[in-house]
Tab-separated table of C-alpha atoms in Angstrom:
chain	number	residue	atom	x	y	z
C	425	UNK	CA	-153.464	-217.867	73.188
C	426	UNK	CA	-156.869	-218.089	74.824
C	427	UNK	CA	-157.118	-221.718	75.862
C	428	UNK	CA	-153.742	-221.979	77.544
C	429	UNK	CA	-155.310	-222.523	80.956
C	430	UNK	CA	-156.933	-225.673	79.605
C	431	UNK	CA	-153.775	-226.926	77.936
C	432	UNK	CA	-155.158	-226.714	74.413
C	433	UNK	CA	-152.569	-225.616	71.819
C	434	UNK	CA	-154.651	-223.317	69.630
C	435	UNK	CA	-154.210	-219.635	68.796
C	436	UNK	CA	-157.196	-217.399	68.093
C	437	UNK	CA	-156.614	-214.602	65.534
C	438	UNK	CA	-157.657	-210.971	65.933
C	439	UNK	CA	-161.425	-210.562	66.043
C	440	UNK	CA	-161.412	-206.793	65.417
C	441	UNK	CA	-163.030	-206.994	61.982
C	442	UNK	CA	-165.690	-209.483	63.013
C	443	UNK	CA	-167.967	-206.480	63.227
C	444	UNK	CA	-170.331	-204.302	61.244
C	445	UNK	CA	-169.098	-201.018	59.806
C	446	UNK	CA	-171.632	-198.944	61.700
C	447	UNK	CA	-169.994	-199.872	64.991
C	448	UNK	CA	-166.936	-197.923	63.849
C	449	UNK	CA	-168.872	-195.004	62.386
C	450	UNK	CA	-170.811	-194.693	65.665
C	451	UNK	CA	-167.486	-194.672	67.469
C	452	UNK	CA	-166.160	-191.898	65.233
C	453	UNK	CA	-169.258	-189.765	65.742
C	454	UNK	CA	-169.186	-190.347	69.510
C	455	UNK	CA	-165.511	-189.336	69.681
C	456	UNK	CA	-166.279	-186.122	67.800
C	457	UNK	CA	-169.379	-185.451	69.861
C	458	UNK	CA	-167.691	-185.966	73.212
C	459	UNK	CA	-169.951	-188.851	74.275
C	460	UNK	CA	-167.604	-191.779	73.630
C	461	UNK	CA	-166.385	-191.838	77.224
C	462	UNK	CA	-169.793	-192.015	78.845
C	463	UNK	CA	-170.132	-195.018	81.135
C	464	UNK	CA	-172.598	-197.410	79.515
C	465	UNK	CA	-174.319	-200.729	80.110
C	466	UNK	CA	-175.259	-203.020	77.219
C	467	UNK	CA	-177.242	-206.218	77.657
C	468	UNK	CA	-177.770	-209.277	75.476
C	469	UNK	CA	-181.254	-210.778	75.585
C	470	UNK	CA	-183.930	-212.232	73.346
C	471	UNK	CA	-187.496	-211.005	73.169
C	472	UNK	CA	-188.853	-214.461	72.375
C	473	UNK	CA	-187.778	-218.073	72.061
C	474	UNK	CA	-187.980	-219.829	68.697
C	475	UNK	CA	-191.501	-221.020	67.982
C	476	UNK	CA	-192.377	-224.042	70.105
C	477	UNK	CA	-189.221	-224.051	72.232
C	478	UNK	CA	-189.635	-224.300	76.015
C	479	UNK	CA	-186.216	-222.920	77.026
C	480	UNK	CA	-182.986	-221.603	75.531
C	481	UNK	CA	-179.434	-222.713	76.302
C	482	UNK	CA	-176.529	-220.321	76.803
C	483	UNK	CA	-173.535	-221.454	74.762
C	484	UNK	CA	-170.498	-219.726	73.322
C	485	UNK	CA	-169.545	-217.832	76.482
C	486	UNK	CA	-166.008	-219.195	76.428
C	487	UNK	CA	-165.668	-218.203	72.785
C	488	UNK	CA	-166.927	-214.707	73.629
C	489	UNK	CA	-164.177	-214.354	76.220
C	490	UNK	CA	-161.612	-215.404	73.608
C	491	UNK	CA	-163.057	-212.879	71.148
C	492	UNK	CA	-162.924	-210.006	73.633
C	493	UNK	CA	-159.317	-210.786	74.536
C	494	UNK	CA	-158.334	-210.843	70.883
C	495	UNK	CA	-160.219	-207.741	69.780
C	496	UNK	CA	-157.134	-205.851	68.627
C	497	UNK	CA	-156.534	-203.447	65.741
C	498	UNK	CA	-153.089	-204.345	64.417
C	499	UNK	CA	-151.237	-202.599	61.594
C	500	UNK	CA	-152.870	-204.662	58.863
C	501	UNK	CA	-156.380	-204.041	60.160
C	502	UNK	CA	-155.752	-200.330	60.629
C	503	UNK	CA	-154.283	-200.157	57.118
C	504	UNK	CA	-157.451	-201.706	55.687
C	505	UNK	CA	-159.644	-199.181	57.527
C	506	UNK	CA	-157.428	-196.315	56.370
C	507	UNK	CA	-157.363	-197.400	52.725
C	508	UNK	CA	-161.137	-197.804	52.605
C	509	UNK	CA	-161.707	-194.468	54.321
C	510	UNK	CA	-164.043	-196.123	56.806
C	511	UNK	CA	-163.041	-193.897	59.724
C	512	UNK	CA	-160.920	-190.783	60.161
C	513	UNK	CA	-157.371	-190.453	61.464
C	514	UNK	CA	-158.470	-189.562	65.003
C	515	UNK	CA	-160.545	-192.718	65.229
C	516	UNK	CA	-157.720	-194.836	63.810
C	517	UNK	CA	-155.396	-193.515	66.505
C	518	UNK	CA	-157.969	-194.420	69.155
C	519	UNK	CA	-158.432	-197.917	67.724
C	520	UNK	CA	-154.688	-198.583	67.646
C	521	UNK	CA	-154.675	-198.616	71.447
C	522	UNK	CA	-157.998	-200.406	71.889
C	523	UNK	CA	-158.249	-202.773	74.795
C	524	UNK	CA	-161.497	-203.619	76.525
C	525	UNK	CA	-161.085	-202.391	80.110
C	526	UNK	CA	-164.625	-202.826	81.354
C	527	UNK	CA	-166.596	-205.531	83.111
C	528	UNK	CA	-168.731	-208.354	81.738
C	529	UNK	CA	-171.268	-210.367	83.693
C	530	UNK	CA	-173.409	-213.109	82.264
C	531	UNK	CA	-175.305	-216.343	82.650
C	532	UNK	CA	-172.675	-219.078	82.938
C	533	UNK	CA	-172.307	-221.313	79.893
C	534	UNK	CA	-174.733	-224.219	79.933
C	535	UNK	CA	-177.360	-222.263	81.892
C	536	UNK	CA	-180.857	-221.968	80.436
C	537	UNK	CA	-182.580	-218.690	79.612
C	538	UNK	CA	-186.002	-217.283	78.758
C	539	UNK	CA	-187.440	-214.202	77.032
C	540	UNK	CA	-185.989	-211.104	78.666
C	541	UNK	CA	-183.193	-212.901	80.503
C	542	UNK	CA	-180.117	-210.590	80.666
C	543	UNK	CA	-177.853	-213.268	79.236
C	544	UNK	CA	-174.800	-210.999	79.076
C	545	UNK	CA	-174.129	-207.549	80.564
C	546	UNK	CA	-171.237	-205.479	79.187
C	547	UNK	CA	-170.148	-202.387	81.108
C	548	UNK	CA	-167.556	-199.747	80.266
C	549	UNK	CA	-167.308	-196.637	78.136
C	550	UNK	CA	-169.707	-196.392	75.208
C	551	UNK	CA	-166.754	-196.507	72.829
C	552	UNK	CA	-165.242	-199.731	74.069
C	553	UNK	CA	-168.570	-201.537	74.545
C	554	UNK	CA	-170.280	-200.669	71.268
C	555	UNK	CA	-167.483	-202.213	69.201
C	556	UNK	CA	-168.145	-205.671	70.678
C	557	UNK	CA	-171.803	-205.924	69.632
C	558	UNK	CA	-171.486	-207.858	66.399
C	559	UNK	CA	-168.900	-210.413	67.432
C	560	UNK	CA	-170.694	-211.148	70.709
C	561	UNK	CA	-174.033	-211.621	68.975
C	562	UNK	CA	-172.605	-213.733	66.165
C	563	UNK	CA	-171.119	-216.159	68.689
C	564	UNK	CA	-174.003	-216.327	71.144
C	565	UNK	CA	-176.734	-216.482	68.493
C	566	UNK	CA	-175.081	-219.368	66.664
C	567	UNK	CA	-173.792	-221.401	69.575
C	568	UNK	CA	-176.919	-221.035	71.695
C	569	UNK	CA	-179.110	-222.163	68.782
C	570	UNK	CA	-177.007	-225.293	68.304
C	571	UNK	CA	-176.887	-226.004	72.040
C	572	UNK	CA	-180.672	-225.678	72.317
C	573	UNK	CA	-181.155	-228.212	69.528
C	574	UNK	CA	-178.548	-230.479	71.122
C	575	UNK	CA	-180.289	-230.244	74.481
C	576	UNK	CA	-183.621	-231.291	72.989
C	577	UNK	CA	-181.927	-234.183	71.221
C	578	UNK	CA	-180.047	-235.334	74.311
C	579	UNK	CA	-183.242	-235.163	76.375
C	580	UNK	CA	-184.965	-237.317	73.767
C	581	UNK	CA	-182.037	-239.753	73.694
C	582	UNK	CA	-182.037	-240.270	77.458
C	583	UNK	CA	-178.986	-242.278	78.524
C	584	UNK	CA	-178.013	-243.187	74.968
C	585	UNK	CA	-174.980	-241.216	73.732
C	586	UNK	CA	-175.127	-238.808	70.805
C	587	UNK	CA	-172.384	-238.279	68.234
C	588	UNK	CA	-172.074	-234.903	66.502
C	589	UNK	CA	-171.299	-235.468	62.829
C	590	UNK	CA	-172.442	-232.354	60.959
C	591	UNK	CA	-169.137	-230.905	59.754
C	592	UNK	CA	-169.914	-231.585	56.098
C	593	UNK	CA	-173.250	-229.790	56.390
C	594	UNK	CA	-172.025	-226.337	57.393
C	595	UNK	CA	-169.135	-223.877	57.054
C	596	UNK	CA	-165.850	-225.401	58.168
C	597	UNK	CA	-165.400	-222.938	61.038
C	598	UNK	CA	-169.057	-223.112	62.040
C	599	UNK	CA	-168.617	-226.874	62.255
C	600	UNK	CA	-166.030	-226.485	65.018
C	601	UNK	CA	-168.223	-224.077	66.966
C	602	UNK	CA	-171.235	-226.333	66.444
C	603	UNK	CA	-169.410	-229.354	67.828
C	604	UNK	CA	-168.443	-227.330	70.890
C	605	UNK	CA	-172.023	-226.112	71.434
C	606	UNK	CA	-173.402	-229.617	70.905
C	607	UNK	CA	-171.068	-230.915	73.613
C	608	UNK	CA	-172.420	-228.289	76.017
C	609	UNK	CA	-175.960	-229.374	75.102
C	610	UNK	CA	-175.303	-233.011	75.960
C	611	UNK	CA	-173.607	-234.686	72.993
C	612	UNK	CA	-170.868	-237.128	73.960
C	613	UNK	CA	-168.466	-236.873	71.020
C	614	UNK	CA	-167.823	-235.427	67.571
C	615	UNK	CA	-166.522	-236.673	64.252
C	616	UNK	CA	-164.783	-233.327	63.637
C	617	UNK	CA	-161.073	-233.515	64.411
C	618	UNK	CA	-160.638	-229.727	64.515
C	619	UNK	CA	-163.175	-229.593	67.349
C	620	UNK	CA	-161.340	-232.362	69.151
C	621	UNK	CA	-158.033	-230.564	68.711
C	622	UNK	CA	-159.285	-227.137	69.753
C	623	UNK	CA	-161.653	-228.047	72.582
C	624	UNK	CA	-160.556	-231.517	73.681
C	625	UNK	CA	-163.935	-233.026	72.773
C	626	UNK	CA	-163.839	-236.836	72.354
C	627	UNK	CA	-163.688	-237.810	68.673
C	628	UNK	CA	-165.013	-240.934	66.959
C	629	UNK	CA	-165.276	-242.395	63.465
C	630	UNK	CA	-164.557	-245.547	61.471
C	631	UNK	CA	-165.688	-245.819	57.845
C	632	UNK	CA	-168.175	-244.690	55.209
C	633	UNK	CA	-169.865	-246.463	52.324
C	634	UNK	CA	-166.976	-245.473	50.078
C	635	UNK	CA	-164.695	-247.882	51.939
C	636	UNK	CA	-167.056	-250.786	51.291
C	637	UNK	CA	-167.475	-249.806	47.641
C	638	UNK	CA	-163.695	-249.660	47.244
C	639	UNK	CA	-163.485	-253.426	47.709
C	640	UNK	CA	-164.635	-256.192	45.390
C	641	UNK	CA	-166.623	-257.760	48.216
C	642	UNK	CA	-168.194	-256.375	51.381
C	643	UNK	CA	-166.428	-259.185	53.252
C	644	UNK	CA	-163.065	-257.857	52.081
C	645	UNK	CA	-163.903	-254.366	53.348
C	646	UNK	CA	-164.980	-255.674	56.753
C	647	UNK	CA	-161.900	-257.864	57.020
C	648	UNK	CA	-159.592	-254.962	56.180
C	649	UNK	CA	-161.246	-252.723	58.773
C	650	UNK	CA	-161.126	-255.358	61.517
C	651	UNK	CA	-157.501	-256.125	60.698
C	652	UNK	CA	-156.698	-252.421	60.971
C	653	UNK	CA	-158.865	-251.313	63.902
C	654	UNK	CA	-159.569	-254.506	65.844
C	655	UNK	CA	-162.716	-256.460	66.617
C	656	UNK	CA	-164.152	-253.619	68.676
C	657	UNK	CA	-164.624	-251.434	65.601
C	658	UNK	CA	-167.981	-250.293	64.164
C	659	UNK	CA	-168.935	-251.785	60.796
C	660	UNK	CA	-171.336	-250.020	58.426
C	661	UNK	CA	-173.887	-252.643	57.374
C	662	UNK	CA	-176.356	-250.982	55.006
C	663	UNK	CA	-174.339	-250.605	51.787
C	664	UNK	CA	-176.011	-253.622	50.170
C	665	UNK	CA	-178.104	-256.113	52.137
C	666	UNK	CA	-178.266	-255.469	55.882
C	667	UNK	CA	-179.009	-259.057	56.914
C	668	UNK	CA	-176.129	-260.461	54.899
C	669	UNK	CA	-173.805	-257.695	56.095
C	670	UNK	CA	-174.552	-258.387	59.765
C	671	UNK	CA	-173.928	-262.083	59.252
C	672	UNK	CA	-170.606	-261.363	57.541
C	673	UNK	CA	-169.604	-258.843	60.177
C	674	UNK	CA	-170.058	-261.346	63.008
C	675	UNK	CA	-168.311	-264.089	61.057
C	676	UNK	CA	-165.250	-261.863	60.695
C	677	UNK	CA	-165.163	-260.064	64.043
C	678	UNK	CA	-166.918	-262.638	66.201
C	679	UNK	CA	-169.038	-261.775	69.233
C	680	UNK	CA	-166.439	-259.134	70.154
C	681	UNK	CA	-167.653	-256.906	67.308
C	682	UNK	CA	-168.002	-253.446	68.831
C	683	UNK	CA	-170.957	-252.091	66.897
C	684	UNK	CA	-172.812	-251.966	63.619
C	685	UNK	CA	-174.032	-248.738	62.055
C	686	UNK	CA	-177.307	-248.370	60.150
C	687	UNK	CA	-177.557	-245.299	57.929
C	688	UNK	CA	-180.741	-245.804	55.904
C	689	UNK	CA	-184.151	-247.406	55.742
C	690	UNK	CA	-186.872	-247.719	58.356
C	691	UNK	CA	-184.577	-247.385	61.348
C	692	UNK	CA	-187.144	-248.602	63.858
C	693	UNK	CA	-187.848	-251.797	61.943
C	694	UNK	CA	-184.270	-252.423	60.855
C	695	UNK	CA	-182.889	-251.886	64.364
C	696	UNK	CA	-185.237	-254.526	65.813
C	697	UNK	CA	-184.308	-257.023	63.116
C	698	UNK	CA	-180.574	-256.368	63.498
C	699	UNK	CA	-180.760	-256.744	67.282
C	700	UNK	CA	-182.518	-260.068	66.952
C	701	UNK	CA	-180.008	-261.266	64.394
C	702	UNK	CA	-177.005	-260.178	66.460
C	703	UNK	CA	-178.369	-261.948	69.522
C	704	UNK	CA	-179.013	-265.127	67.548
C	705	UNK	CA	-175.443	-265.009	66.229
C	706	UNK	CA	-174.087	-264.700	69.783
C	707	UNK	CA	-173.078	-261.037	69.446
C	708	UNK	CA	-175.219	-259.905	72.349
C	709	UNK	CA	-172.799	-257.158	73.382
C	710	UNK	CA	-172.479	-255.680	69.900
C	711	UNK	CA	-174.086	-252.225	69.884
C	712	UNK	CA	-176.300	-250.660	67.245
C	713	UNK	CA	-175.623	-247.084	66.100
C	714	UNK	CA	-178.120	-245.309	63.857
C	715	UNK	CA	-177.595	-242.244	61.688
C	716	UNK	CA	-179.514	-240.800	58.672
C	717	UNK	CA	-180.919	-237.247	59.025
C	718	UNK	CA	-181.976	-237.614	62.634
C	719	UNK	CA	-183.552	-234.824	64.669
C	720	UNK	CA	-185.072	-234.773	68.154
C	721	UNK	CA	-188.388	-236.134	66.877
C	722	UNK	CA	-186.765	-239.053	65.077
C	723	UNK	CA	-184.655	-239.785	68.146
C	724	UNK	CA	-187.747	-239.774	70.348
C	725	UNK	CA	-189.514	-242.127	67.947
C	726	UNK	CA	-186.662	-244.616	68.411
C	727	UNK	CA	-186.898	-244.643	72.201
C	728	UNK	CA	-188.387	-248.153	72.190
C	729	UNK	CA	-185.946	-249.449	69.590
C	730	UNK	CA	-182.838	-251.458	70.540
C	731	UNK	CA	-180.549	-248.573	69.615
C	732	UNK	CA	-177.410	-247.817	71.620
C	733	UNK	CA	-176.244	-244.503	70.129
C	734	UNK	CA	-177.267	-241.871	67.595
C	735	UNK	CA	-175.216	-239.911	65.073
C	736	UNK	CA	-176.677	-236.514	64.170
C	737	UNK	CA	-175.542	-234.086	61.484
C	738	UNK	CA	-177.621	-231.700	59.401
C	739	UNK	CA	-180.437	-231.031	61.845
C	740	UNK	CA	-178.027	-230.347	64.673
C	741	UNK	CA	-175.723	-227.863	62.934
C	742	UNK	CA	-178.721	-225.956	61.560
C	743	UNK	CA	-180.363	-225.649	64.968
C	744	UNK	CA	-183.069	-228.168	64.049
C	745	UNK	CA	-184.998	-225.545	62.118
C	746	UNK	CA	-183.924	-222.562	64.237
C	747	UNK	CA	-180.343	-221.590	63.276
C	748	UNK	CA	-180.317	-218.397	65.356
C	749	UNK	CA	-181.481	-217.430	68.824
C	750	UNK	CA	-182.622	-213.899	67.843
C	751	UNK	CA	-180.529	-212.321	70.577
C	752	UNK	CA	-179.966	-208.560	70.548
C	753	UNK	CA	-177.382	-206.259	72.174
C	754	UNK	CA	-178.995	-203.109	73.523
C	755	UNK	CA	-177.873	-200.069	75.482
C	756	UNK	CA	-179.948	-200.136	78.678
C	757	UNK	CA	-178.204	-197.524	80.823
C	758	UNK	CA	-175.657	-194.729	80.371
C	759	UNK	CA	-174.188	-191.797	82.248
C	760	UNK	CA	-175.026	-188.215	81.286
C	761	UNK	CA	-171.366	-187.177	81.235
C	762	UNK	CA	-167.949	-188.790	80.897
C	763	UNK	CA	-167.320	-188.212	84.597
C	764	UNK	CA	-166.936	-191.735	86.119
C	765	UNK	CA	-168.952	-190.490	89.109
C	766	UNK	CA	-171.911	-189.567	86.908
C	767	UNK	CA	-174.912	-191.754	87.833
C	768	UNK	CA	-176.372	-194.163	85.317
C	769	UNK	CA	-179.663	-193.336	83.632
C	770	UNK	CA	-181.912	-196.100	82.315
C	771	UNK	CA	-182.564	-195.924	78.574
C	772	UNK	CA	-184.695	-198.112	76.316
C	773	UNK	CA	-185.889	-198.364	72.751
C	774	UNK	CA	-189.556	-197.479	72.314
C	775	UNK	CA	-191.029	-198.621	69.028
C	776	UNK	CA	-193.865	-200.567	67.466
C	777	UNK	CA	-193.699	-204.092	66.128
C	778	UNK	CA	-192.596	-205.809	69.314
C	779	UNK	CA	-189.081	-204.377	69.322
C	780	UNK	CA	-189.300	-202.564	72.627
C	781	UNK	CA	-186.799	-203.159	75.413
C	782	UNK	CA	-186.671	-202.651	79.171
C	783	UNK	CA	-184.193	-200.080	80.406
C	784	UNK	CA	-181.899	-200.293	83.406
C	785	UNK	CA	-178.959	-202.383	84.597
C	786	UNK	CA	-180.528	-205.725	85.460
C	787	UNK	CA	-180.026	-208.681	87.740
C	788	UNK	CA	-181.728	-212.053	87.296
C	789	UNK	CA	-182.655	-214.875	89.633
C	790	UNK	CA	-184.575	-218.123	89.357
C	791	UNK	CA	-187.308	-218.709	91.904
C	792	UNK	CA	-187.979	-222.266	93.054
C	793	UNK	CA	-191.222	-223.796	94.254
C	794	UNK	CA	-191.677	-225.740	97.488
C	795	UNK	CA	-190.315	-228.865	95.780
C	796	UNK	CA	-187.116	-227.150	94.684
C	797	UNK	CA	-188.189	-226.994	91.028
C	798	UNK	CA	-187.740	-223.776	89.061
C	799	UNK	CA	-190.997	-221.833	88.710
C	800	UNK	CA	-190.062	-218.357	87.413
C	801	UNK	CA	-187.277	-216.247	85.909
C	802	UNK	CA	-187.229	-213.027	87.923
C	803	UNK	CA	-185.560	-209.957	86.395
C	804	UNK	CA	-185.142	-206.614	88.148
C	805	UNK	CA	-183.247	-203.326	88.218
C	806	UNK	CA	-183.451	-202.397	91.869
C	807	UNK	CA	-182.418	-204.200	95.018
C	808	UNK	CA	-182.448	-207.977	94.871
C	809	UNK	CA	-185.142	-209.411	97.172
C	810	UNK	CA	-183.658	-211.213	100.147
C	811	UNK	CA	-185.317	-214.500	99.257
C	812	UNK	CA	-183.629	-214.456	95.832
C	813	UNK	CA	-180.187	-213.314	96.922
C	814	UNK	CA	-178.694	-216.811	96.685
C	815	UNK	CA	-180.503	-217.621	93.426
C	816	UNK	CA	-178.888	-214.963	91.239
C	817	UNK	CA	-177.845	-216.117	87.784
C	818	UNK	CA	-175.251	-213.677	86.489
C	819	UNK	CA	-171.602	-214.404	87.254
C	820	UNK	CA	-168.536	-212.240	86.743
C	821	UNK	CA	-166.720	-213.060	83.495
C	822	UNK	CA	-164.441	-210.064	82.894
C	823	UNK	CA	-163.239	-207.601	85.535
C	824	UNK	CA	-161.373	-204.467	84.562
C	825	UNK	CA	-160.644	-205.962	81.155
C	826	UNK	CA	-159.199	-209.197	82.552
C	827	UNK	CA	-160.975	-212.508	81.994
C	828	UNK	CA	-161.908	-214.059	85.340
C	829	UNK	CA	-164.665	-216.466	84.319
C	830	UNK	CA	-163.028	-218.946	81.961
C	831	UNK	CA	-163.737	-222.587	82.787
C	832	UNK	CA	-163.290	-226.071	81.264
C	833	UNK	CA	-165.903	-227.032	78.698
C	834	UNK	CA	-166.957	-230.027	80.786
C	835	UNK	CA	-168.064	-227.630	83.526
C	836	UNK	CA	-170.547	-226.027	81.139
C	837	UNK	CA	-171.749	-229.433	79.949
C	838	UNK	CA	-172.289	-230.683	83.508
C	839	UNK	CA	-174.013	-227.430	84.457
C	840	UNK	CA	-176.493	-227.750	81.644
C	841	UNK	CA	-177.438	-231.291	82.616
C	842	UNK	CA	-178.020	-230.186	86.213
C	843	UNK	CA	-179.978	-227.053	85.297
C	844	UNK	CA	-182.214	-228.849	82.803
C	845	UNK	CA	-182.997	-231.494	85.415
C	846	UNK	CA	-184.194	-228.720	87.731
C	847	UNK	CA	-186.788	-227.417	85.262
C	848	UNK	CA	-190.427	-228.557	85.266
C	849	UNK	CA	-190.917	-231.912	83.528
C	850	UNK	CA	-192.726	-230.244	80.635
C	851	UNK	CA	-189.466	-228.511	79.639
C	852	UNK	CA	-188.320	-231.548	77.675
C	853	UNK	CA	-191.616	-232.207	75.919
C	854	UNK	CA	-191.189	-231.965	72.151
C	855	UNK	CA	-194.745	-230.792	71.553
C	856	UNK	CA	-195.154	-227.096	70.841
C	857	UNK	CA	-195.662	-224.876	73.857
C	858	UNK	CA	-194.799	-221.661	75.633
C	859	UNK	CA	-191.586	-221.103	77.616
C	860	UNK	CA	-191.615	-223.444	80.573
C	861	UNK	CA	-190.917	-220.568	82.969
C	862	UNK	CA	-192.554	-217.120	82.921
C	863	UNK	CA	-190.328	-214.040	83.090
C	864	UNK	CA	-191.364	-211.687	85.908
C	865	UNK	CA	-190.076	-208.115	86.104
C	866	UNK	CA	-189.757	-206.501	89.539
């Protein structure tokens, strides 16, 4: 059980087959060739940010730690590999005892990143590190894409809370991961109960249009909901006529009505009219929640509207047009022999088409200007300059195969808010632009 330290009663199954077949065939060939034991360093990074994005957000780190801990080849998994003839008997014997015994360093969850940032560094033998490529990338690429979209939306929303409600717009397991990543990126709650159960994220929800349509009259639906959930509930007011629904809602719940939700129409116009009507009816404390295919641009356009909270679904769980972060997992250094004393040699892919990489085991630091605002992402392979020694970004996550960097999800969420606030003001602009910080190699 991976989340025991946080008191969350959820088991995570084996992640051994969350991988591509060529990871295992490379392992088999390396075992036969005598290179499997060579000390190696793999790094996760992206060559570019999605078009128009100013920064990326690291999310999924906690899920990566769970995946590494549960990367085990049990009898059923080994039987599948044997029956399919995917690897030979020698490799199956090696896999039966697989445990990651290396070290992992990385940007802490909630941190921001830029092109070339060494987001995660995995060190150990080639054999044990290469197997983790696919599962690590699948988690970080998905979760970081969702968190980046969530961060843009939360920046646009300002102090108004955001509700994640995209479970019905994606795979059921992706929905849980998306809710977690959205929370890191600044969302306040989720409608997905599995996410609440697994990660202790606050959950919310009241009713849909179906509940209103179930009743002969809208008044009957509102009365039933208030009787069940109290006057502080949120009533959905756009099934028929919004003006009439708001009037009925206040008549039934009184000025103690918690909120009304608007899910269609010209949200800017309707929100202003509903606010005026609520105030005239004496329900000045009743909040207005808007939903309906919102993204960061729609949220920004409602900044001047009397809206108290936003519910976001489809655009969030699809990364607001960028459902992946294009991260890669590359070998950047390896020893020439299996001798643990053998020095590391930098290696890098050299190819056309922009798919080159920079070799060497890297560190990263963020340089600040005279005002204490971030001005550059500095990445190097040699000694860390003295002036950057206390600005290093990578933290230890796994040491000798043991997880040492697990933390509560709220820590990642708070970190992201603090880090984003320390970026140049242009970071949160929604207009297209280059990464807000340049990446400098030293």
